[in-house]
PDB file of C-alpha atoms in Angstrom:
ATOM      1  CA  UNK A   1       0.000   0.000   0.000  1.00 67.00           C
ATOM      2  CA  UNK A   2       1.509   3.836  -0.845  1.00 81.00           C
ATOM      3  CA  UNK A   3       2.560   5.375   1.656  1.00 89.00           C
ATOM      4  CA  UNK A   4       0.199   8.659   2.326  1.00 94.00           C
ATOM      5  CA  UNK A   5       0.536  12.358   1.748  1.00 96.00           C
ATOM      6  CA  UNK A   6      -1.788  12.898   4.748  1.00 97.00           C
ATOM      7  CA  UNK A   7      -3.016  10.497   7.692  1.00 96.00           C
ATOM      8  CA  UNK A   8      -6.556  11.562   9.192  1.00 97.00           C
ATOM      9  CA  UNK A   9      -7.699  10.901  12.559  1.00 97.00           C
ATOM     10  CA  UNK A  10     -10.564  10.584  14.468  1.00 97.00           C
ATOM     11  CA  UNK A  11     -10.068  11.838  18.049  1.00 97.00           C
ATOM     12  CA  UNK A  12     -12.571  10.585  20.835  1.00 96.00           C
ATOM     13  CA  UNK A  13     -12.575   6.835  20.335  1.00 94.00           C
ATOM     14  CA  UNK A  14      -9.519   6.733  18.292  1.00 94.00           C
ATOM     15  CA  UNK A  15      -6.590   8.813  19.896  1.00 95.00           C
ATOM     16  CA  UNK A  16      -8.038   8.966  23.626  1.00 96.00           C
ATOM     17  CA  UNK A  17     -11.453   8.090  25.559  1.00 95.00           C
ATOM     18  CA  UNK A  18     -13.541   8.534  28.336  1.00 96.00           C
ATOM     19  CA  UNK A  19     -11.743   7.737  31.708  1.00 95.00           C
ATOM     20  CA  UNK A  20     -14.516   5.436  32.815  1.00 93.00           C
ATOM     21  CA  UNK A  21     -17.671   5.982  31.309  1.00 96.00           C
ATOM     22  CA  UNK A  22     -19.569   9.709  30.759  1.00 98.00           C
ATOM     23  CA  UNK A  23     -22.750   8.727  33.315  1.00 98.00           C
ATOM     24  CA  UNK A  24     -19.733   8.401  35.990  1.00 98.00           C
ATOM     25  CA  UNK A  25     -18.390  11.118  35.656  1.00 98.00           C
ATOM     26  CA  UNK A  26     -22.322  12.948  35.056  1.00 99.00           C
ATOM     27  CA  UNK A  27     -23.028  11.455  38.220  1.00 98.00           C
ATOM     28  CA  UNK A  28     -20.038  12.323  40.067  1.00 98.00           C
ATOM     29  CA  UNK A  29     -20.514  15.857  39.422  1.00 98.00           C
ATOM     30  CA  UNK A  30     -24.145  15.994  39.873  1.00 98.00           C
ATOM     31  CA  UNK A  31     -22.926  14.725  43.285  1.00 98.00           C
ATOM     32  CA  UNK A  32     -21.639  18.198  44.356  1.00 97.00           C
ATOM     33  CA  UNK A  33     -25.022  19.707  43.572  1.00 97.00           C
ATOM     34  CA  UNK A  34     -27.053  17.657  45.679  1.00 97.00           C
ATOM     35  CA  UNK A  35     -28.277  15.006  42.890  1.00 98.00           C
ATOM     36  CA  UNK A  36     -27.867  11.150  43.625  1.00 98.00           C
ATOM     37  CA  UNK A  37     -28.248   9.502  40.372  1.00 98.00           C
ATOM     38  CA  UNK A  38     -26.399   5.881  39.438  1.00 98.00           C
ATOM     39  CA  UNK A  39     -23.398   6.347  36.899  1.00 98.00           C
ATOM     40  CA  UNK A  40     -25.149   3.271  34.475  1.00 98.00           C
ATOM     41  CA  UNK A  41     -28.477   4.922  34.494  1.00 98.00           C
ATOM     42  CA  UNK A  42     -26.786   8.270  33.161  1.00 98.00           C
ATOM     43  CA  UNK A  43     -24.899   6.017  31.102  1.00 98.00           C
ATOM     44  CA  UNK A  44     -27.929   4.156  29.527  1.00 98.00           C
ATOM     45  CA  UNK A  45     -29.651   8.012  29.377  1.00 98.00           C
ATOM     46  CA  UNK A  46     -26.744   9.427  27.190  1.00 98.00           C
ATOM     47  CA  UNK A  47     -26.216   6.320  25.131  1.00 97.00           C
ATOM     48  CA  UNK A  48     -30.276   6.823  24.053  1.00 98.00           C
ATOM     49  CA  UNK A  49     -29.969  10.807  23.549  1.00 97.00           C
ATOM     50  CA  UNK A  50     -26.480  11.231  22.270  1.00 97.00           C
ATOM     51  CA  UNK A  51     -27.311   9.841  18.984  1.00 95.00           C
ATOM     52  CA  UNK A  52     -30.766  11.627  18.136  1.00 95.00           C
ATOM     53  CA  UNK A  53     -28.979  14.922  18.753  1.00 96.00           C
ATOM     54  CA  UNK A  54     -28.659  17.447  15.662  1.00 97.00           C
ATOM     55  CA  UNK A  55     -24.750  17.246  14.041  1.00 97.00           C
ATOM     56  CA  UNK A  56     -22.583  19.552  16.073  1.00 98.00           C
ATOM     57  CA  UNK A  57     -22.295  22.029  13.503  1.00 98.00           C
ATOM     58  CA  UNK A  58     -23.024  25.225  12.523  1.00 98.00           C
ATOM     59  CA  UNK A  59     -23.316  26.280   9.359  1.00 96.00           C
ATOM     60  CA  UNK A  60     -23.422  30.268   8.318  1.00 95.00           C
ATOM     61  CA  UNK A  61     -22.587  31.641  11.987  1.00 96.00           C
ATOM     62  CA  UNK A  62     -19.882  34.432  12.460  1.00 96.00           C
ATOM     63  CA  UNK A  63     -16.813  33.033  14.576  1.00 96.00           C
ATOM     64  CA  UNK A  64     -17.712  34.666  17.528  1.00 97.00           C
ATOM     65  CA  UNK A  65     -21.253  32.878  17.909  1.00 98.00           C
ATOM     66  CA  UNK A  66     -19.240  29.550  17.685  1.00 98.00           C
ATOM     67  CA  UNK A  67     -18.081  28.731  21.494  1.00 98.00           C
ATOM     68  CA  UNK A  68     -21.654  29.963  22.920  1.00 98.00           C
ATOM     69  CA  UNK A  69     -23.831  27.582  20.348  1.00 98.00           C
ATOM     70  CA  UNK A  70     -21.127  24.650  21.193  1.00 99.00           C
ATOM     71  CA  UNK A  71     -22.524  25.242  25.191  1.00 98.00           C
ATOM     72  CA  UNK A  72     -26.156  25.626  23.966  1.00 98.00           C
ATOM     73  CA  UNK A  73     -25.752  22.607  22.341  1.00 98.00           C
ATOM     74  CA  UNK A  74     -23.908  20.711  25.032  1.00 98.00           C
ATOM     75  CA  UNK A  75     -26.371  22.178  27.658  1.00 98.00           C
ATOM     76  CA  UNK A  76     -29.439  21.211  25.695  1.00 98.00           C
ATOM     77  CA  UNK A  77     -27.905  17.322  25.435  1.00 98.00           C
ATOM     78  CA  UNK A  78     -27.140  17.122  28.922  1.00 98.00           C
ATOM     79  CA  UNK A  79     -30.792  18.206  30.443  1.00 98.00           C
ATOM     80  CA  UNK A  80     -32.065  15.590  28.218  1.00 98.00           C
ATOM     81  CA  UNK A  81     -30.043  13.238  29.584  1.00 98.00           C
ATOM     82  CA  UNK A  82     -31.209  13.878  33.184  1.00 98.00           C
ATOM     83  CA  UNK A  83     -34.626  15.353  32.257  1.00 98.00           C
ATOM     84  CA  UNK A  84     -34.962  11.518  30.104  1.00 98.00           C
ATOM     85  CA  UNK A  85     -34.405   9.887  33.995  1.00 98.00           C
ATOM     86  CA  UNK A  86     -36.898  12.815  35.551  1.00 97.00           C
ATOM     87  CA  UNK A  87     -34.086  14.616  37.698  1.00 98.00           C
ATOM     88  CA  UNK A  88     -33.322  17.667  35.813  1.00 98.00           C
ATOM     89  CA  UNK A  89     -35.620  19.544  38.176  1.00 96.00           C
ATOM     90  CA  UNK A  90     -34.220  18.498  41.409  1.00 97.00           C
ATOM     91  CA  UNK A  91     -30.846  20.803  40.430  1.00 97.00           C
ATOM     92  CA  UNK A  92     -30.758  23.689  43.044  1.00 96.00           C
ATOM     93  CA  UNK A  93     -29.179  25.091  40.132  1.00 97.00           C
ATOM     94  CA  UNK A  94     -28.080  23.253  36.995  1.00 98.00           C
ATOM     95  CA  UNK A  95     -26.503  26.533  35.008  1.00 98.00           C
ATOM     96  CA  UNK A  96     -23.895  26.250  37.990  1.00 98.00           C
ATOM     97  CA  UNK A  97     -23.933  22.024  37.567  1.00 98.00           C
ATOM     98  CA  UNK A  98     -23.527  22.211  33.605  1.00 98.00           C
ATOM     99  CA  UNK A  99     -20.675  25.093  33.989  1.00 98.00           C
ATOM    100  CA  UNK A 100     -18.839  22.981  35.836  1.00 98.00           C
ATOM    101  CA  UNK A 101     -19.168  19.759  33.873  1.00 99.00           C
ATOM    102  CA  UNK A 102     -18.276  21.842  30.385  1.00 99.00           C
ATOM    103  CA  UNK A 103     -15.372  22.790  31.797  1.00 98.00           C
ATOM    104  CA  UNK A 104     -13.979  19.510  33.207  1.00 98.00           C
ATOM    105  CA  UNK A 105     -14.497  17.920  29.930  1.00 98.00           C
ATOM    106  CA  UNK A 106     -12.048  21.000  28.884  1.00 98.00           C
ATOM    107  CA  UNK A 107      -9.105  19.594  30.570  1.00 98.00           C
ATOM    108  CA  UNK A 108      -7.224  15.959  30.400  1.00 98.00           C
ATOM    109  CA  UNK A 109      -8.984  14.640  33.685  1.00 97.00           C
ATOM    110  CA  UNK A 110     -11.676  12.797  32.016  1.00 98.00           C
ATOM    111  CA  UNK A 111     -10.182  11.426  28.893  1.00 98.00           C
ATOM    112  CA  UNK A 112      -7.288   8.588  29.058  1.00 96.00           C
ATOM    113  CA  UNK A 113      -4.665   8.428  25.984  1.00 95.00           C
ATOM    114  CA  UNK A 114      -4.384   5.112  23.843  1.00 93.00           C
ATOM    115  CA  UNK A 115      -1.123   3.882  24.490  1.00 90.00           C
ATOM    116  CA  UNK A 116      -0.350   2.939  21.100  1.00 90.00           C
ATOM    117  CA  UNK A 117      -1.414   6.431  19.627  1.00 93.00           C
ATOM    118  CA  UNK A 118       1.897   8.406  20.611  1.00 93.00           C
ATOM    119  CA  UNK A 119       4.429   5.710  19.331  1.00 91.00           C
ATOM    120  CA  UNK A 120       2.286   5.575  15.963  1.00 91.00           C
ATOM    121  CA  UNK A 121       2.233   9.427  15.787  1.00 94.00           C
ATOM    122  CA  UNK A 122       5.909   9.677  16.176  1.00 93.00           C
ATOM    123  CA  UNK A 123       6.535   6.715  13.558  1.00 91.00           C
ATOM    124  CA  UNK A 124       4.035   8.493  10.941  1.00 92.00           C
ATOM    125  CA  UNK A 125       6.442  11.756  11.838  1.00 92.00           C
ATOM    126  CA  UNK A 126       9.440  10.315  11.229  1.00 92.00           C
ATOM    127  CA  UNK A 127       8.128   9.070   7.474  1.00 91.00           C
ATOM    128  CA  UNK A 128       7.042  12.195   6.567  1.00 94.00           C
ATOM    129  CA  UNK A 129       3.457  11.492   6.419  1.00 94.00           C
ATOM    130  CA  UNK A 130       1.275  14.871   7.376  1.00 97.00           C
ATOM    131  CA  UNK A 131      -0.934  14.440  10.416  1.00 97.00           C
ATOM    132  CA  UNK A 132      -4.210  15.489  11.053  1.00 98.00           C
ATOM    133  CA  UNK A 133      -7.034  15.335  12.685  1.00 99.00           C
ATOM    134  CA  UNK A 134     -10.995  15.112  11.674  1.00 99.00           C
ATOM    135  CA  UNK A 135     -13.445  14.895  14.565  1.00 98.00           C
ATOM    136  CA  UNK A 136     -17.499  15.705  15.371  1.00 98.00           C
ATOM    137  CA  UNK A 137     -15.982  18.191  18.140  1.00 97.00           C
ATOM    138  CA  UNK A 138     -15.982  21.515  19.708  1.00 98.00           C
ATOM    139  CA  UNK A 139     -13.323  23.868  20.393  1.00 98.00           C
ATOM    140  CA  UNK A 140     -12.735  22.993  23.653  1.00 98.00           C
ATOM    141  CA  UNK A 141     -10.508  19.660  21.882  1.00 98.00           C
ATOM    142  CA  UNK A 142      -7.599  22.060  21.237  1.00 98.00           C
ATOM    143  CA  UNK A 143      -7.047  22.628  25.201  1.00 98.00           C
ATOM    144  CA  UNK A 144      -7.478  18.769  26.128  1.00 98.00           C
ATOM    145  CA  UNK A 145      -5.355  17.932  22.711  1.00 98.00           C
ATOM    146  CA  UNK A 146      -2.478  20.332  24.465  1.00 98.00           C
ATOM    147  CA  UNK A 147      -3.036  18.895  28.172  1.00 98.00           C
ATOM    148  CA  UNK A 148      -2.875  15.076  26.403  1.00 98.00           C
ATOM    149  CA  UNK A 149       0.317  16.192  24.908  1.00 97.00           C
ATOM    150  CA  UNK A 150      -0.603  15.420  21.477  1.00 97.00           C
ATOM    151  CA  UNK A 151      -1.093  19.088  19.934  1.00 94.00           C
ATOM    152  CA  UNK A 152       2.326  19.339  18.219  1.00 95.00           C
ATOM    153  CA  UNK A 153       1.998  16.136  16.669  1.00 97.00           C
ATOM    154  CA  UNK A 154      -0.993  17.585  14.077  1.00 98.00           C
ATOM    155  CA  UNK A 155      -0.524  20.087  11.604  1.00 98.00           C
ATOM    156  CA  UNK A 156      -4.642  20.417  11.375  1.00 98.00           C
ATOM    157  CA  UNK A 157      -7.166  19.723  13.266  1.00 99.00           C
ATOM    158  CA  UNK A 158     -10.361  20.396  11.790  1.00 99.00           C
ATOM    159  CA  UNK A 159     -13.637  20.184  13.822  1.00 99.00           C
ATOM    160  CA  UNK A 160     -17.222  20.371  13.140  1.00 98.00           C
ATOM    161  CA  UNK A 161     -18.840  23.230  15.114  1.00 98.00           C
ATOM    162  CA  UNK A 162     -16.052  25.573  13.401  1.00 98.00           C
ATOM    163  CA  UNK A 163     -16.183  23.818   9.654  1.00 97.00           C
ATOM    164  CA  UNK A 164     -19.840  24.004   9.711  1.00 97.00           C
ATOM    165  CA  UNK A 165     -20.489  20.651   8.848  1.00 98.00           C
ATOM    166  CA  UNK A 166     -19.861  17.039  10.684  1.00 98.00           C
ATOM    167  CA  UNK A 167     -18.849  13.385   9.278  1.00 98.00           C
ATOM    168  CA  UNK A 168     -20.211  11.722   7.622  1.00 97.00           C
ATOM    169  CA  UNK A 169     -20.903  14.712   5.542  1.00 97.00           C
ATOM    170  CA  UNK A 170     -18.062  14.566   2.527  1.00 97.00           C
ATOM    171  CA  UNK A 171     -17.795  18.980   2.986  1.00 98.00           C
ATOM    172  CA  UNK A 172     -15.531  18.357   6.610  1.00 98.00           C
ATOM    173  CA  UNK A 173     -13.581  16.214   4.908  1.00 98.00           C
ATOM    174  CA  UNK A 174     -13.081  18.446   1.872  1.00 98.00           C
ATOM    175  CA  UNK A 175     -12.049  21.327   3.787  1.00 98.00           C
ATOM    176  CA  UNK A 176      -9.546  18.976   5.786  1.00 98.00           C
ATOM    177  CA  UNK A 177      -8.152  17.901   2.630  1.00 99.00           C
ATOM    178  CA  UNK A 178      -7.609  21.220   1.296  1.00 98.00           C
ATOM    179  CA  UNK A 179      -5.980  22.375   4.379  1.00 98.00           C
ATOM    180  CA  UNK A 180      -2.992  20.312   2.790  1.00 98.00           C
ATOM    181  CA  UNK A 181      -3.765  20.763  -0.523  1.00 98.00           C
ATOM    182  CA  UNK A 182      -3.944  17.053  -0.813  1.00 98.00           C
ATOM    183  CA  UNK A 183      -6.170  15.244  -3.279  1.00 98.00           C
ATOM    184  CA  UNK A 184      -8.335  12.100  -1.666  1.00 98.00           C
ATOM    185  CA  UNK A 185      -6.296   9.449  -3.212  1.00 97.00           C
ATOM    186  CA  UNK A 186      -3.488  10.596  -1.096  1.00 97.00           C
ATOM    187  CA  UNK A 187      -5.086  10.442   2.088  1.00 97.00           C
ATOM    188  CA  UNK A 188      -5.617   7.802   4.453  1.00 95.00           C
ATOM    189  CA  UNK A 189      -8.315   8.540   7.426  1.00 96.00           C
ATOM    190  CA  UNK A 190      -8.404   6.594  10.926  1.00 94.00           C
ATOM    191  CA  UNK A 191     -11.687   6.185  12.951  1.00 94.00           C
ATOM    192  CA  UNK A 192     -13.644   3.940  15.542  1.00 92.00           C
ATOM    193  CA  UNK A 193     -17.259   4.684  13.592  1.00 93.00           C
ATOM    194  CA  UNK A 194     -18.246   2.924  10.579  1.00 93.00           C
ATOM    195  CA  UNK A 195     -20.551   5.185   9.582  1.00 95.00           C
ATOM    196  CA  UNK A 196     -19.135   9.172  10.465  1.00 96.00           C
ATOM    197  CA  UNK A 197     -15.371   7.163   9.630  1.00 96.00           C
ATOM    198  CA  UNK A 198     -15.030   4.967   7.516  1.00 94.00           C
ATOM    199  CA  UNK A 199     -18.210   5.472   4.872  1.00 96.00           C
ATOM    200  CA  UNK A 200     -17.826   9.333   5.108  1.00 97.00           C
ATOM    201  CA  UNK A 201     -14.044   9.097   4.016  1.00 97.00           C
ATOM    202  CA  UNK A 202     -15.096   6.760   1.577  1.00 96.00           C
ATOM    203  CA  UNK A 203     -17.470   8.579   0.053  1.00 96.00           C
ATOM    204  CA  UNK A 204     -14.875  10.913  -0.855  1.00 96.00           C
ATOM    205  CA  UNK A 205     -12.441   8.833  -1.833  1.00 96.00           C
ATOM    206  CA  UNK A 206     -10.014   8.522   0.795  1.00 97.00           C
ATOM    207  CA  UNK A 207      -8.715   5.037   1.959  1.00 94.00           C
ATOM    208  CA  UNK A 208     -10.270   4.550   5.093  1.00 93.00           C
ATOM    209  CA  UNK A 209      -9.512   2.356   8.515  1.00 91.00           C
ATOM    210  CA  UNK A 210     -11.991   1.435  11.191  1.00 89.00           C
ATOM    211  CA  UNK A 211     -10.139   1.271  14.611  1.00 89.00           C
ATOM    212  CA  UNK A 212     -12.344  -0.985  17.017  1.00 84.00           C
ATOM    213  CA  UNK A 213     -11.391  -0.037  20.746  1.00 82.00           C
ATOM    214  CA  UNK A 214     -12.294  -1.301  23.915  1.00 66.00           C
ATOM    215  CA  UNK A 215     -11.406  -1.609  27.405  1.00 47.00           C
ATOM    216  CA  UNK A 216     -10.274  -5.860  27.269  1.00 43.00           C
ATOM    217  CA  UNK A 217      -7.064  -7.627  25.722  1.00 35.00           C
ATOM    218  CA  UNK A 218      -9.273  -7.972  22.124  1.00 35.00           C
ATOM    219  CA  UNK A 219      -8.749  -4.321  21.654  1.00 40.00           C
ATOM    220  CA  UNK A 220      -7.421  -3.343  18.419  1.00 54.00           C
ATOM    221  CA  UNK A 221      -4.813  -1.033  17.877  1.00 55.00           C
ATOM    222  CA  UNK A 222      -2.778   1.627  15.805  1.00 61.00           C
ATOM    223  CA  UNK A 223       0.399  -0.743  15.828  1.00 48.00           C
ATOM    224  CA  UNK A 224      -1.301  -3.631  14.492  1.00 37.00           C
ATOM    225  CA  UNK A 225      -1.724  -4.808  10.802  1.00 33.00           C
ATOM    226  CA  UNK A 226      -4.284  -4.294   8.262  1.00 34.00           C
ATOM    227  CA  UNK A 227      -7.554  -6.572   8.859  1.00 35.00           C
ATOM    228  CA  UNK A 228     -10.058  -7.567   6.283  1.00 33.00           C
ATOM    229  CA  UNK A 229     -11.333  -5.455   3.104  1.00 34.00           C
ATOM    230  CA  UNK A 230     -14.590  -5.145   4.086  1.00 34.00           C
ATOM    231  CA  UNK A 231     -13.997  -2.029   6.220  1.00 31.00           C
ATOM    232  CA  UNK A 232     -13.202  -3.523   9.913  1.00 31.00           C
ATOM    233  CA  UNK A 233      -9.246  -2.385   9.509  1.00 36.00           C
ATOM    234  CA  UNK A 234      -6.570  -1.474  12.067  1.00 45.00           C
ATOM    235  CA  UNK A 235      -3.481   0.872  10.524  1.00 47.00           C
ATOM    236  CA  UNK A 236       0.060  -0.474  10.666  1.00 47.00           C
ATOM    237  CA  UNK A 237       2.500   2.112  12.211  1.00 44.00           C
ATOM    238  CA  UNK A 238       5.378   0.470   9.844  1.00 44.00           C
ATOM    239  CA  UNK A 239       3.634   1.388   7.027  1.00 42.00           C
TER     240      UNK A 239
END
């Protein structure tokens, strides 16, 4: 396989995760505002409105507007989430509650890096290959990208709430390409969903990997070899 002009990658699921699950850590911090609910009910709650929630985008919005819509939008998820399990009301106050929460899933505390991800970045460095990164995000990644120590390793990082579109729509992946005025056939992109990953790179014509984590020894990695051609794929770093 040629080697690359440009190597994509997902972020949340791909370089690092969620240290534990996100109804822990919902429930730990509803904790200091008086509200008892259990971690795997949150969990359960989030799983069942995370994924009927509009794209975190925003398309034909000054700059400016960007960082307040990415709260809106985070604030409107997480009510759900405990209004879904009937405790959004019991918050004393929840404006104080969600401030808090935004900002912890600012920093490195909740997220754990992928062990594999730094050798593999450093490897892809050292041959060359650009680095970048294409993720359904907000702007608060470029503060937990620095804290993770991972920042310098990317020469993009493109996000949805500031491209205006999110995967699997082909447009975020345009603009990410022409951030390196690189032509799809020259790019490779790295993800952990089939659909936002590996189908919305493919659509455009970029070769596309499908990086399966998970918390066991069957855990796939960046280090590992190619898998099968039908779209469940691991990268080699000695590529």
């Amino acid at each position: 396989m040629q080697k690359p002009q440009v190597i994509f990658l997902d972020a949340v699921g791909t370089l690092f995760g969620v240290k534990g699950s996100v109804g822990a850590i919902y429930s730990q911090i509803a904790a200091n505002f008086g509200v008892e609910v259990a971690a795997e009910s949150l969990e359960q709650s989030f799983l069942a409105i995370f994924p009927t929630s509009p794209p975190l985008a925003f398309p034909n919005v000054e700059p400016a507007q960007i960082p307040e819509l990415e709260y809106q939008w985070w604030r409107s998820l997480t009510g759900a989430v405990f209004n879904n399990l009937g405790y959004l009301a019991r918050f004393p106050d929840f404006e104080a509650f969600f401030g808090q929460l935004y900002r912890h899933f600012a920093t490195a505390e909740p997220w754990v890096l992928y062990e594999d991800v730094i050798p593999a970045l450093r490897l892809w460095q050292i041959q060359g290959i650009e680095l970048g990164i294409i993720s359904n995000f907000d702007s608060r990644i470029y503060q937990v990208l620095a804290e993770l120590g991972l920042e310098y390793f990317f020469r993009t990082i493109t996000i949805s709430s500031q491209t205006g579109a999110a995967k699997p729509d082909p447009e975020i992946f345009q603009i990410a390409l022409q951030k390196h005025d690189c032509s799809p056939a020259q790019a490779w992109h790295i993800g952990d969903s089939k659909k936002e990953d590996y189908q919305g790179a493919k659509s455009l014509g970029i070769e596309a990997f499908l990086i399966k984590r998970s918390t066991g020894q069957e855990r796939k990695s960046l280090s590992v070899g190619i898998g099968d051609r039908e779209g469940i794929h691991t990268l080699p770093a000695n590529t």
